[in-house]
PDB file of C-alpha atoms in Angstrom:
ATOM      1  CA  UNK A   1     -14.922  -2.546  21.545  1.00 45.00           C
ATOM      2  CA  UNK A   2     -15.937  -2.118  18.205  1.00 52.00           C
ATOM      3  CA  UNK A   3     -15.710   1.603  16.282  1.00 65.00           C
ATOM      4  CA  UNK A   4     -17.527   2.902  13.648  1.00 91.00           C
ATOM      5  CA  UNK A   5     -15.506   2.256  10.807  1.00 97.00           C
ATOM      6  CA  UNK A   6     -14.741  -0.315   8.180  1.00 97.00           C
ATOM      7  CA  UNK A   7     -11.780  -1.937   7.620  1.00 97.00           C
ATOM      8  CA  UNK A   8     -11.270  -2.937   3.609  1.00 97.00           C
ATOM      9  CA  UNK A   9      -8.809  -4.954   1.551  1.00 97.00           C
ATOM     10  CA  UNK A  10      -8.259  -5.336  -2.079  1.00 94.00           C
ATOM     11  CA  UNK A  11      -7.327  -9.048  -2.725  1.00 93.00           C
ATOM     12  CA  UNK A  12      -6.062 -10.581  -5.804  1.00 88.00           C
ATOM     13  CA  UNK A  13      -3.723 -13.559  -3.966  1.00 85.00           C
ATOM     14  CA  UNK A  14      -1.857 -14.458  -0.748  1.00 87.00           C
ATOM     15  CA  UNK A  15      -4.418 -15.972   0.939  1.00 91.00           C
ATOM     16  CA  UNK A  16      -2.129 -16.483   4.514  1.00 92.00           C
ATOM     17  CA  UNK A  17      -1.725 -12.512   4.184  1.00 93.00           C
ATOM     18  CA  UNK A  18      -5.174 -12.299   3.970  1.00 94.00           C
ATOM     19  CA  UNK A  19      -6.158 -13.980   6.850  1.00 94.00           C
ATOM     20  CA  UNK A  20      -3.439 -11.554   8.639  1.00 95.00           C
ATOM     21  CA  UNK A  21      -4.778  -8.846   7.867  1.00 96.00           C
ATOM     22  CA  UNK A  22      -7.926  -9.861   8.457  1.00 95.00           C
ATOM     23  CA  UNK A  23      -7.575 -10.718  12.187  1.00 95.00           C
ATOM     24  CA  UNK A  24      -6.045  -7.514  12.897  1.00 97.00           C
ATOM     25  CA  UNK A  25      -9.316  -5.586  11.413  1.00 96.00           C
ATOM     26  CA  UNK A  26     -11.315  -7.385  14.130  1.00 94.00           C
ATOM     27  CA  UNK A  27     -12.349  -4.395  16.226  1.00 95.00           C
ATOM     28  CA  UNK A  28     -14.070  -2.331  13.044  1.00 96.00           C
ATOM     29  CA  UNK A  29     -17.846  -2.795  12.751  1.00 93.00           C
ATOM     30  CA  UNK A  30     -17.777  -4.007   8.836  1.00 93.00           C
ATOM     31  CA  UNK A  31     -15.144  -5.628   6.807  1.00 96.00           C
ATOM     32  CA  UNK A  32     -15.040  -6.087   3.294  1.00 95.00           C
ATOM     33  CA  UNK A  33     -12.694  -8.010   0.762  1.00 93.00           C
ATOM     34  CA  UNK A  34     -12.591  -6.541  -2.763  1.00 92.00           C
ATOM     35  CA  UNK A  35     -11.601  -9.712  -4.773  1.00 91.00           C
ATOM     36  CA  UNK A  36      -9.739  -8.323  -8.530  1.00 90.00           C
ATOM     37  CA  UNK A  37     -11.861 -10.619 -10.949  1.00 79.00           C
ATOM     38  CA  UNK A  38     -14.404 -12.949 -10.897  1.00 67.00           C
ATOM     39  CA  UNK A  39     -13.795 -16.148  -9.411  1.00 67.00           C
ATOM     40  CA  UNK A  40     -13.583 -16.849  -5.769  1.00 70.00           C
ATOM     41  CA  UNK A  41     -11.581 -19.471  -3.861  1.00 72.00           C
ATOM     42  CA  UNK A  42     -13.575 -21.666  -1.919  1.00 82.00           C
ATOM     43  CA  UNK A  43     -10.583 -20.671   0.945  1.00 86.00           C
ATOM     44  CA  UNK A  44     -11.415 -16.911   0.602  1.00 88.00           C
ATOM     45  CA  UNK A  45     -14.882 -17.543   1.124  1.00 85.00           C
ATOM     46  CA  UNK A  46     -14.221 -19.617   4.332  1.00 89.00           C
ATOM     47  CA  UNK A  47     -12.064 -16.707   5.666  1.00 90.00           C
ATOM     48  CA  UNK A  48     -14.528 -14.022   4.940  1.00 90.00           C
ATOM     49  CA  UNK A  49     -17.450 -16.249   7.143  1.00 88.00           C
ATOM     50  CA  UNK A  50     -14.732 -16.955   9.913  1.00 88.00           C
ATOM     51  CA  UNK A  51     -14.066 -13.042  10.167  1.00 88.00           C
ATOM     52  CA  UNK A  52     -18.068 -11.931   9.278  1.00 89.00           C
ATOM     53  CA  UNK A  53     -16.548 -10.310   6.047  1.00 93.00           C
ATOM     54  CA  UNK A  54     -18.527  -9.339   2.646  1.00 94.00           C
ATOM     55  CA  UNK A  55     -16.783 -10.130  -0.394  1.00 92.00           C
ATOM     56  CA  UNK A  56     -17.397  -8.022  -3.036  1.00 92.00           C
ATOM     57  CA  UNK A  57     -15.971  -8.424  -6.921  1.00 91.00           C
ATOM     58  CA  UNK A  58     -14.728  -5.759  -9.501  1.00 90.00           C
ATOM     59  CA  UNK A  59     -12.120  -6.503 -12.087  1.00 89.00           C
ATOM     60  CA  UNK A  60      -8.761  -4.547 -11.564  1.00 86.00           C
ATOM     61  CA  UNK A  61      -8.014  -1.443 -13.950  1.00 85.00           C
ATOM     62  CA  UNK A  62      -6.447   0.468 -11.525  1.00 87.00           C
ATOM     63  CA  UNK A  63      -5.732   0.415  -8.110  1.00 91.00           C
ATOM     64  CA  UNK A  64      -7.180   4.200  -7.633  1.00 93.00           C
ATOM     65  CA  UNK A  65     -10.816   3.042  -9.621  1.00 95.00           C
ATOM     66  CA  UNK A  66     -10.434  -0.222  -7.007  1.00 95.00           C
ATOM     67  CA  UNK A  67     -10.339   1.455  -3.909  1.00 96.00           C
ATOM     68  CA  UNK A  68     -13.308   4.020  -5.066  1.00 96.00           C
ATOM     69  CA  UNK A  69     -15.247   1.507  -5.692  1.00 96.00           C
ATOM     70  CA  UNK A  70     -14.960  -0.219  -2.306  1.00 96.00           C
ATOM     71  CA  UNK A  71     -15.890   2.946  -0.794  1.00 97.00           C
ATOM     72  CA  UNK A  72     -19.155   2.611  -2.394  1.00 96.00           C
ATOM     73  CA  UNK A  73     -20.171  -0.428  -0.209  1.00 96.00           C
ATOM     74  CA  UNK A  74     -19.112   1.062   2.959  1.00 96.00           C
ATOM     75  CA  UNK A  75     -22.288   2.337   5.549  1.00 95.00           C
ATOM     76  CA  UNK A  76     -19.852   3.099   8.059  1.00 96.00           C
ATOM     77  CA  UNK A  77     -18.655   7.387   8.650  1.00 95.00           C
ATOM     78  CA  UNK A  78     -15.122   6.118   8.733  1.00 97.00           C
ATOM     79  CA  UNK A  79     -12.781   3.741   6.759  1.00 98.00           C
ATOM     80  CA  UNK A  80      -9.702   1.722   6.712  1.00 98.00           C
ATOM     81  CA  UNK A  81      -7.860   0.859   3.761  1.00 98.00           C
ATOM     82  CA  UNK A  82      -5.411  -2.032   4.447  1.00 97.00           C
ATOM     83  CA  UNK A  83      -2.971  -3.788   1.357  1.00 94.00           C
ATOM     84  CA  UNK A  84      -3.118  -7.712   1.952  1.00 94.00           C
ATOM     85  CA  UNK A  85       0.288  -7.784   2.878  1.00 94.00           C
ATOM     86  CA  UNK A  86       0.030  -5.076   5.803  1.00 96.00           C
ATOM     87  CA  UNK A  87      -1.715  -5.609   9.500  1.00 97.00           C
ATOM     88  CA  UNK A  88      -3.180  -3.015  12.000  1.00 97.00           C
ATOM     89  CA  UNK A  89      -0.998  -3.208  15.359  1.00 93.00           C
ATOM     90  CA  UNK A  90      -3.341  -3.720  18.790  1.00 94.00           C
ATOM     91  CA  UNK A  91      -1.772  -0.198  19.970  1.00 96.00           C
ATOM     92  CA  UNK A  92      -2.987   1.231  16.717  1.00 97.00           C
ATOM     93  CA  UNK A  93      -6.614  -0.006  16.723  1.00 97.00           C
ATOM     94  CA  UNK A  94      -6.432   1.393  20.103  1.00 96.00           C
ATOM     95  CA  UNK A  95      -4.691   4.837  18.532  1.00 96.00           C
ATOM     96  CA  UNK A  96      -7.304   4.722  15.822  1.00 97.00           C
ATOM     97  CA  UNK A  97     -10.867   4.341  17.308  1.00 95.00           C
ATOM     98  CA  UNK A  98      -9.784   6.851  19.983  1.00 94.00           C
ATOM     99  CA  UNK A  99      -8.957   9.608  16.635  1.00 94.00           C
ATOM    100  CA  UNK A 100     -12.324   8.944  15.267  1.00 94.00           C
ATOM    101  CA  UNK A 101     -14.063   9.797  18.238  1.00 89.00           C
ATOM    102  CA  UNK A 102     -13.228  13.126  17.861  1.00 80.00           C
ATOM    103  CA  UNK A 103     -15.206  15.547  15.460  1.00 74.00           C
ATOM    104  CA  UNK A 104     -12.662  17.385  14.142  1.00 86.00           C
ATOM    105  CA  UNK A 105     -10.284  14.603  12.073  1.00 92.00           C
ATOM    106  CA  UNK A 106     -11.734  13.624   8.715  1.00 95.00           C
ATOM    107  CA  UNK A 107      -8.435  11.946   8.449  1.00 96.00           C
ATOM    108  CA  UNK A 108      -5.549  10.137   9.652  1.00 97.00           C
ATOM    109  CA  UNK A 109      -2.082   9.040   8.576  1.00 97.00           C
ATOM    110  CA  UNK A 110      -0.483   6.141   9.466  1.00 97.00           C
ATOM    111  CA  UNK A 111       3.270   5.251   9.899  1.00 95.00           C
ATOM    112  CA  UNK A 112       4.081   1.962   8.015  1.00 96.00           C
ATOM    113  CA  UNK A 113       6.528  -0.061   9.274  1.00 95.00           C
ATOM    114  CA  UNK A 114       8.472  -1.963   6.631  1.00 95.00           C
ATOM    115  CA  UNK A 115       9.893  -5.798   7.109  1.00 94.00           C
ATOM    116  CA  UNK A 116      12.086  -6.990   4.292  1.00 93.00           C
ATOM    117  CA  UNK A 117      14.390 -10.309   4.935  1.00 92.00           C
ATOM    118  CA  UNK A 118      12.992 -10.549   7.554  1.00 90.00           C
ATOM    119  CA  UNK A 119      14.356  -7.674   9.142  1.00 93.00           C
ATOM    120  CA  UNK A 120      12.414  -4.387  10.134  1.00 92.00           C
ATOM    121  CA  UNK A 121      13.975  -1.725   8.193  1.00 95.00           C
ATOM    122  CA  UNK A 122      15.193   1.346  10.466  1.00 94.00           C
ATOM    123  CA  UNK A 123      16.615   3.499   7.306  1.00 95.00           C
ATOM    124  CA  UNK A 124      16.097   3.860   3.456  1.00 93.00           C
ATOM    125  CA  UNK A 125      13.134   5.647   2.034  1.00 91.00           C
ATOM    126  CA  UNK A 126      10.684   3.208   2.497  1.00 90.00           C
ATOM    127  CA  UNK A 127      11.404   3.966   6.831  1.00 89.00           C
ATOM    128  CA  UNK A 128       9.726   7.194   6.037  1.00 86.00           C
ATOM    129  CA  UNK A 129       6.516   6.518   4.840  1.00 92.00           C
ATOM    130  CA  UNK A 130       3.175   7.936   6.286  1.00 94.00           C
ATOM    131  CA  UNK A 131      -0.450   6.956   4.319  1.00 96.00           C
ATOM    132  CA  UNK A 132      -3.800   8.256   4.752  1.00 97.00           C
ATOM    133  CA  UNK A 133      -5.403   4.769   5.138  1.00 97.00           C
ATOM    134  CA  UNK A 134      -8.359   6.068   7.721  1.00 98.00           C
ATOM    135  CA  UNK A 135     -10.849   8.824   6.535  1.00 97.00           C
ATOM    136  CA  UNK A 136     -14.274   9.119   6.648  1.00 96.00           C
ATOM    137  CA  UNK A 137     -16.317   7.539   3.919  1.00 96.00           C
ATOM    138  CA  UNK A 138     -17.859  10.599   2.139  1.00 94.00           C
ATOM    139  CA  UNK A 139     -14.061  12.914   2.864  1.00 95.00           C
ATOM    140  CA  UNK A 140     -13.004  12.295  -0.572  1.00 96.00           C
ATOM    141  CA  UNK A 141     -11.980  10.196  -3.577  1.00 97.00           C
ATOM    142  CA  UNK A 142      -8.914   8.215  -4.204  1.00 97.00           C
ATOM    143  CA  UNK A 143      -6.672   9.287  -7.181  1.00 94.00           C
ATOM    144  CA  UNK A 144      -3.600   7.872  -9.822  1.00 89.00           C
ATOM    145  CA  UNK A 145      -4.153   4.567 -10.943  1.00 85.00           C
ATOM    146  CA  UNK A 146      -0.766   3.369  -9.374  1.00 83.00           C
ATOM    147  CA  UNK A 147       0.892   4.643  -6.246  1.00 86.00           C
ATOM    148  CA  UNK A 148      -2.615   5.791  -5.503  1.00 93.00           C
ATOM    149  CA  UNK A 149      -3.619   8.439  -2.448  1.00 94.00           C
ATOM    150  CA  UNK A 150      -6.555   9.155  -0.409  1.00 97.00           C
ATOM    151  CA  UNK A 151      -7.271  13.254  -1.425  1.00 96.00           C
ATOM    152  CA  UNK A 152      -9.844  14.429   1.538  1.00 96.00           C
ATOM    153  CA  UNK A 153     -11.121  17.632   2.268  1.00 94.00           C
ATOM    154  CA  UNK A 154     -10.679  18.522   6.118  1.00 93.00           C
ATOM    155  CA  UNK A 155      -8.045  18.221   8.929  1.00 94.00           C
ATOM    156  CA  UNK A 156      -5.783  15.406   9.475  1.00 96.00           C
ATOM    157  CA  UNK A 157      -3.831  14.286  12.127  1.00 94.00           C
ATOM    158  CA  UNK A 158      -0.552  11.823  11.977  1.00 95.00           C
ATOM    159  CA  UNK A 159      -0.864   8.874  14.329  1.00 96.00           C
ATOM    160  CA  UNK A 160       2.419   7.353  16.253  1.00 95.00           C
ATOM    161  CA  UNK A 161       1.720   3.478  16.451  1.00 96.00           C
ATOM    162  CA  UNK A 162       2.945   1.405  13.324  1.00 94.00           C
ATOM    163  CA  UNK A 163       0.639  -0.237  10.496  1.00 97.00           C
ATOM    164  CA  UNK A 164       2.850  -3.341   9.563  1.00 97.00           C
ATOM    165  CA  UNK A 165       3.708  -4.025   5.985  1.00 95.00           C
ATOM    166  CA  UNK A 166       5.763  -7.072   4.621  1.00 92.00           C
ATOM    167  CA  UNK A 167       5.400  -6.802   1.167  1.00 87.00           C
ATOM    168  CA  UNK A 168       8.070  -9.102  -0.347  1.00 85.00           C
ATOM    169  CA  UNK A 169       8.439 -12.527   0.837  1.00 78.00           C
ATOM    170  CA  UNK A 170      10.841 -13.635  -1.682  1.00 80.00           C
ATOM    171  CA  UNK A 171      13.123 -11.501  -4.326  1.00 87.00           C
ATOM    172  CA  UNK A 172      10.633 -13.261  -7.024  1.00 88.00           C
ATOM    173  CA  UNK A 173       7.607 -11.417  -5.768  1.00 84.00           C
ATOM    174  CA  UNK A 174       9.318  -8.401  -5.674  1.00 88.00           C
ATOM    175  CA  UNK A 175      10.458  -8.515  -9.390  1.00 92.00           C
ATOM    176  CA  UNK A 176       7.361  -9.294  -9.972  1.00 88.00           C
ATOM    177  CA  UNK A 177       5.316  -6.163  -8.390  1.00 86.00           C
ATOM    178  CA  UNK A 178       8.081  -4.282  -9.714  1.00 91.00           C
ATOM    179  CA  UNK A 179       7.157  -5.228 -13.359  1.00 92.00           C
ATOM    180  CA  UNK A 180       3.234  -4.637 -12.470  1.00 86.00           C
ATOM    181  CA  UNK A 181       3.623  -1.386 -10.977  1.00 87.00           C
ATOM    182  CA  UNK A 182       5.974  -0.236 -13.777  1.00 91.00           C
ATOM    183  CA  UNK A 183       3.559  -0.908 -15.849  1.00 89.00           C
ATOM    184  CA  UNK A 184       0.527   1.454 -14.893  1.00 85.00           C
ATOM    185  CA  UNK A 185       3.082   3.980 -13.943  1.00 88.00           C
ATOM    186  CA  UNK A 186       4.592   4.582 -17.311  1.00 90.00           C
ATOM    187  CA  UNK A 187       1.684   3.941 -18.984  1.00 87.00           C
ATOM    188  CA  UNK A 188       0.319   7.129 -16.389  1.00 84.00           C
ATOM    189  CA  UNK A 189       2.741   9.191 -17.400  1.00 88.00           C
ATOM    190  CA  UNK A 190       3.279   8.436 -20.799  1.00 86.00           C
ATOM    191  CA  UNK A 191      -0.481   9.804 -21.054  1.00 85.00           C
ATOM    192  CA  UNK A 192       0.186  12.619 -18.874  1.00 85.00           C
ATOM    193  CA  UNK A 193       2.974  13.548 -22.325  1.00 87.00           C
ATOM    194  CA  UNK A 194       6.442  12.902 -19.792  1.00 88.00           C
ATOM    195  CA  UNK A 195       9.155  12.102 -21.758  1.00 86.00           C
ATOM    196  CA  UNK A 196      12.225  10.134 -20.596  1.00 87.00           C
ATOM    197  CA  UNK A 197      16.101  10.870 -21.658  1.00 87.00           C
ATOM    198  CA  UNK A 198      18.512   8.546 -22.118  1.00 87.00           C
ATOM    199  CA  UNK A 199      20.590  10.231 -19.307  1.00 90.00           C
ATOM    200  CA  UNK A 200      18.008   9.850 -17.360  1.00 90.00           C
ATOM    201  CA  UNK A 201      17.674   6.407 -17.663  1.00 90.00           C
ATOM    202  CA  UNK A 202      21.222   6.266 -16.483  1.00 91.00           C
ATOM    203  CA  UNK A 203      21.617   8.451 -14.032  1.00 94.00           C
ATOM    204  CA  UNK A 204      18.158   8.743 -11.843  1.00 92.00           C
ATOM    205  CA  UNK A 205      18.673   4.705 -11.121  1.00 94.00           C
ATOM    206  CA  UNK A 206      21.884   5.169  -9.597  1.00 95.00           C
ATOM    207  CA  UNK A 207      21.151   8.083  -7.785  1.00 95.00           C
ATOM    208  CA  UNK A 208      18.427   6.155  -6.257  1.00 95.00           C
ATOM    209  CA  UNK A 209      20.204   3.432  -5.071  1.00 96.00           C
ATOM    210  CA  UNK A 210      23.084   6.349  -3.337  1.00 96.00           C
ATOM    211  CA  UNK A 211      20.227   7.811  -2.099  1.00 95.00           C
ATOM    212  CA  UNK A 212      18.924   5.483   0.236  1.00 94.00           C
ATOM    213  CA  UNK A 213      21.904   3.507   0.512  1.00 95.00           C
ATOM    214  CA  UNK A 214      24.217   6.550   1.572  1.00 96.00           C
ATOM    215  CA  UNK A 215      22.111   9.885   2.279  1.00 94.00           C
ATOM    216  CA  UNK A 216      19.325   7.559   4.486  1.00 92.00           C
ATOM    217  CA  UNK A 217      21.615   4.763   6.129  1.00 95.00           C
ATOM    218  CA  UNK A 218      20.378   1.898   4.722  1.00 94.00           C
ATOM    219  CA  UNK A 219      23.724   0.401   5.162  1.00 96.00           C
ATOM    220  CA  UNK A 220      23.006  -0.135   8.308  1.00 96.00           C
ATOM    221  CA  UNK A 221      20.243  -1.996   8.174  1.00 94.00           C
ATOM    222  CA  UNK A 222      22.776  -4.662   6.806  1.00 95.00           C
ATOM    223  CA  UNK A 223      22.350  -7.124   3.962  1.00 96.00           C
ATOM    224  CA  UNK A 224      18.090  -6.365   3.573  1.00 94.00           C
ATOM    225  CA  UNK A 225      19.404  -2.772   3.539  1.00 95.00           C
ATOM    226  CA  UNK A 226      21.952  -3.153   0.485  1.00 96.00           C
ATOM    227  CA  UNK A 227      19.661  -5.530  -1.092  1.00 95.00           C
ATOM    228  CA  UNK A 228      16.603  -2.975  -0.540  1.00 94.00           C
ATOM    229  CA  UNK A 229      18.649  -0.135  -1.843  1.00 95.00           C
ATOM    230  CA  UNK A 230      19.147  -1.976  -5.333  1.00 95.00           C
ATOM    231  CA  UNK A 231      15.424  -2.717  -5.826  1.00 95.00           C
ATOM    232  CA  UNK A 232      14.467   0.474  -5.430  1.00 94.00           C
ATOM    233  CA  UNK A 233      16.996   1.338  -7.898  1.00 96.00           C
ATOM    234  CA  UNK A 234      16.195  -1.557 -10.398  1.00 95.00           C
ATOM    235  CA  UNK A 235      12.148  -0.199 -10.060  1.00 95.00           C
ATOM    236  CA  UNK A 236      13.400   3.292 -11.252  1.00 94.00           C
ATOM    237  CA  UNK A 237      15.350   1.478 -14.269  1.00 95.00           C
ATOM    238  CA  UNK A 238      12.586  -0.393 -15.334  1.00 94.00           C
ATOM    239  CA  UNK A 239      10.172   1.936 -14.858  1.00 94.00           C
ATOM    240  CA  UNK A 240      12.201   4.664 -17.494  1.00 93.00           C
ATOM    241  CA  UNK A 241      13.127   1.941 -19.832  1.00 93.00           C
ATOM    242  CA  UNK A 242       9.377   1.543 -20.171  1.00 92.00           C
ATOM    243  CA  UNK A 243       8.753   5.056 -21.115  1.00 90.00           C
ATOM    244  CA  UNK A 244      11.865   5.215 -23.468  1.00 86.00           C
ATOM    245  CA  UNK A 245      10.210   2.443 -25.010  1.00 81.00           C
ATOM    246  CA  UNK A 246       6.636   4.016 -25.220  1.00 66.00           C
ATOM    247  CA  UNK A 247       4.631   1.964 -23.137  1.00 47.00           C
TER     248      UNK A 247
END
């Protein structure tokens, strides 16, 4: 059964995740693919026919402008924001489309599930993330260009079923997202007049890495969890040097 609501995805590359995420946005009424830029592979335009998806384009600046601009093609009362790299669970279309039939929800949160090495991680920080991905259309506006959020005005309700993420399929594309997300952060705050201490570049890394190692277990998610830990750790390192070097 399909609901009222359309399901939306930004798309720059990773055409496999695509077509993931894709199939699991089969029950909404619309779909749309936001493609960064101006050329489109002959592949993503196959997909988008397969799946009865409308590919729209808009250069990147920032991830915030991206997703308010999506919204502007939606003619749906609800919508679902999904990354490339993440996939709507059966149980949670089911979780979802029953939430939007009630009145009184413009929004919803969803638990993301994170699989890194191939191994669902039970512990660390990123085991305790919750998004508002679902919202109806006219709700609100997304804001921050980076790290971006979904600011509605109404109630919202947390759902239980898991939205599936596996954002790094190799250490390379995590470096990589590390040093583009870096980016628009410290250029955010630089704006925004932060300043960064030497100490801090120091000290906030390691702390990091203690924290979710130590205070949130993520020794025991094993060698994904140690490895995990130290990202997260490198991305706060990077992300200060950045500023200390006035981005």
């Amino acid at each position: 059964m399909s609901a009222d609501i359309t399901g939306i995805i930004l798309y720059k590359s990773g055409i496999e995740q695509l077509a993931k995420a894709l199939q699991s946005l089969q029950w909404c009424t619309q779909r749309i693919i936001l493609v960064d830029g101006n050329i489109l592979d002959t592949k993503v335009q196959t997909l988008a026919k397969m799946n009865f998806s409308n590919v729209f384009f808009h250069s990147l600046d920032t991830f915030g402008e991206q997703r308010n601009i999506a919204l502007t093609h939606v003619k749906t009362d609800w919508a679902i924001f999904l990354d490339v790299d993440e996939t709507v669970s059966p149980q949670l279309a089911i979780e979802i489309q029953n939430a939007i039939s009630k009145t009184d929800y413009v929004g919803l949160y969803l638990y993301r599930q994170d699989t890194f090495m191939n191994t669902v991680l039970k512990h660390g920080e990123t085991s305790r993330v919750s998004l508002l991905r679902v919202a109806k259309t006219k709700a609100g506006t997304w804001e921050r260009p980076v790290h971006e959020v979904w600011t509605v005005s109404g109630k919202t309700k947390t759902l239980q079923n898991p939205l599936f993420h596996t954002p790094h399929h190799s250490i390379q594309s995590f470096i990589g997202k590390i040093n583009r997300y870096t980016s628009l952060e410290a250029t955010l705050r630089k704006k925004q007049g932060k300043k960064i201490s030497f100490v801090e570049c120091i000290l906030y890394p390691l702390g990091k890495f203690i924290y979710n190692y130590v205070a949130l277990f993520g020794f025991l998610d094993g060698f994904p969890g140690f490895a995990q830990a130290w990202m997260m750790s490198f991305h706060s390192l990077v992300l200060r040097v950045k500023m200390y070097e006035h981005v």
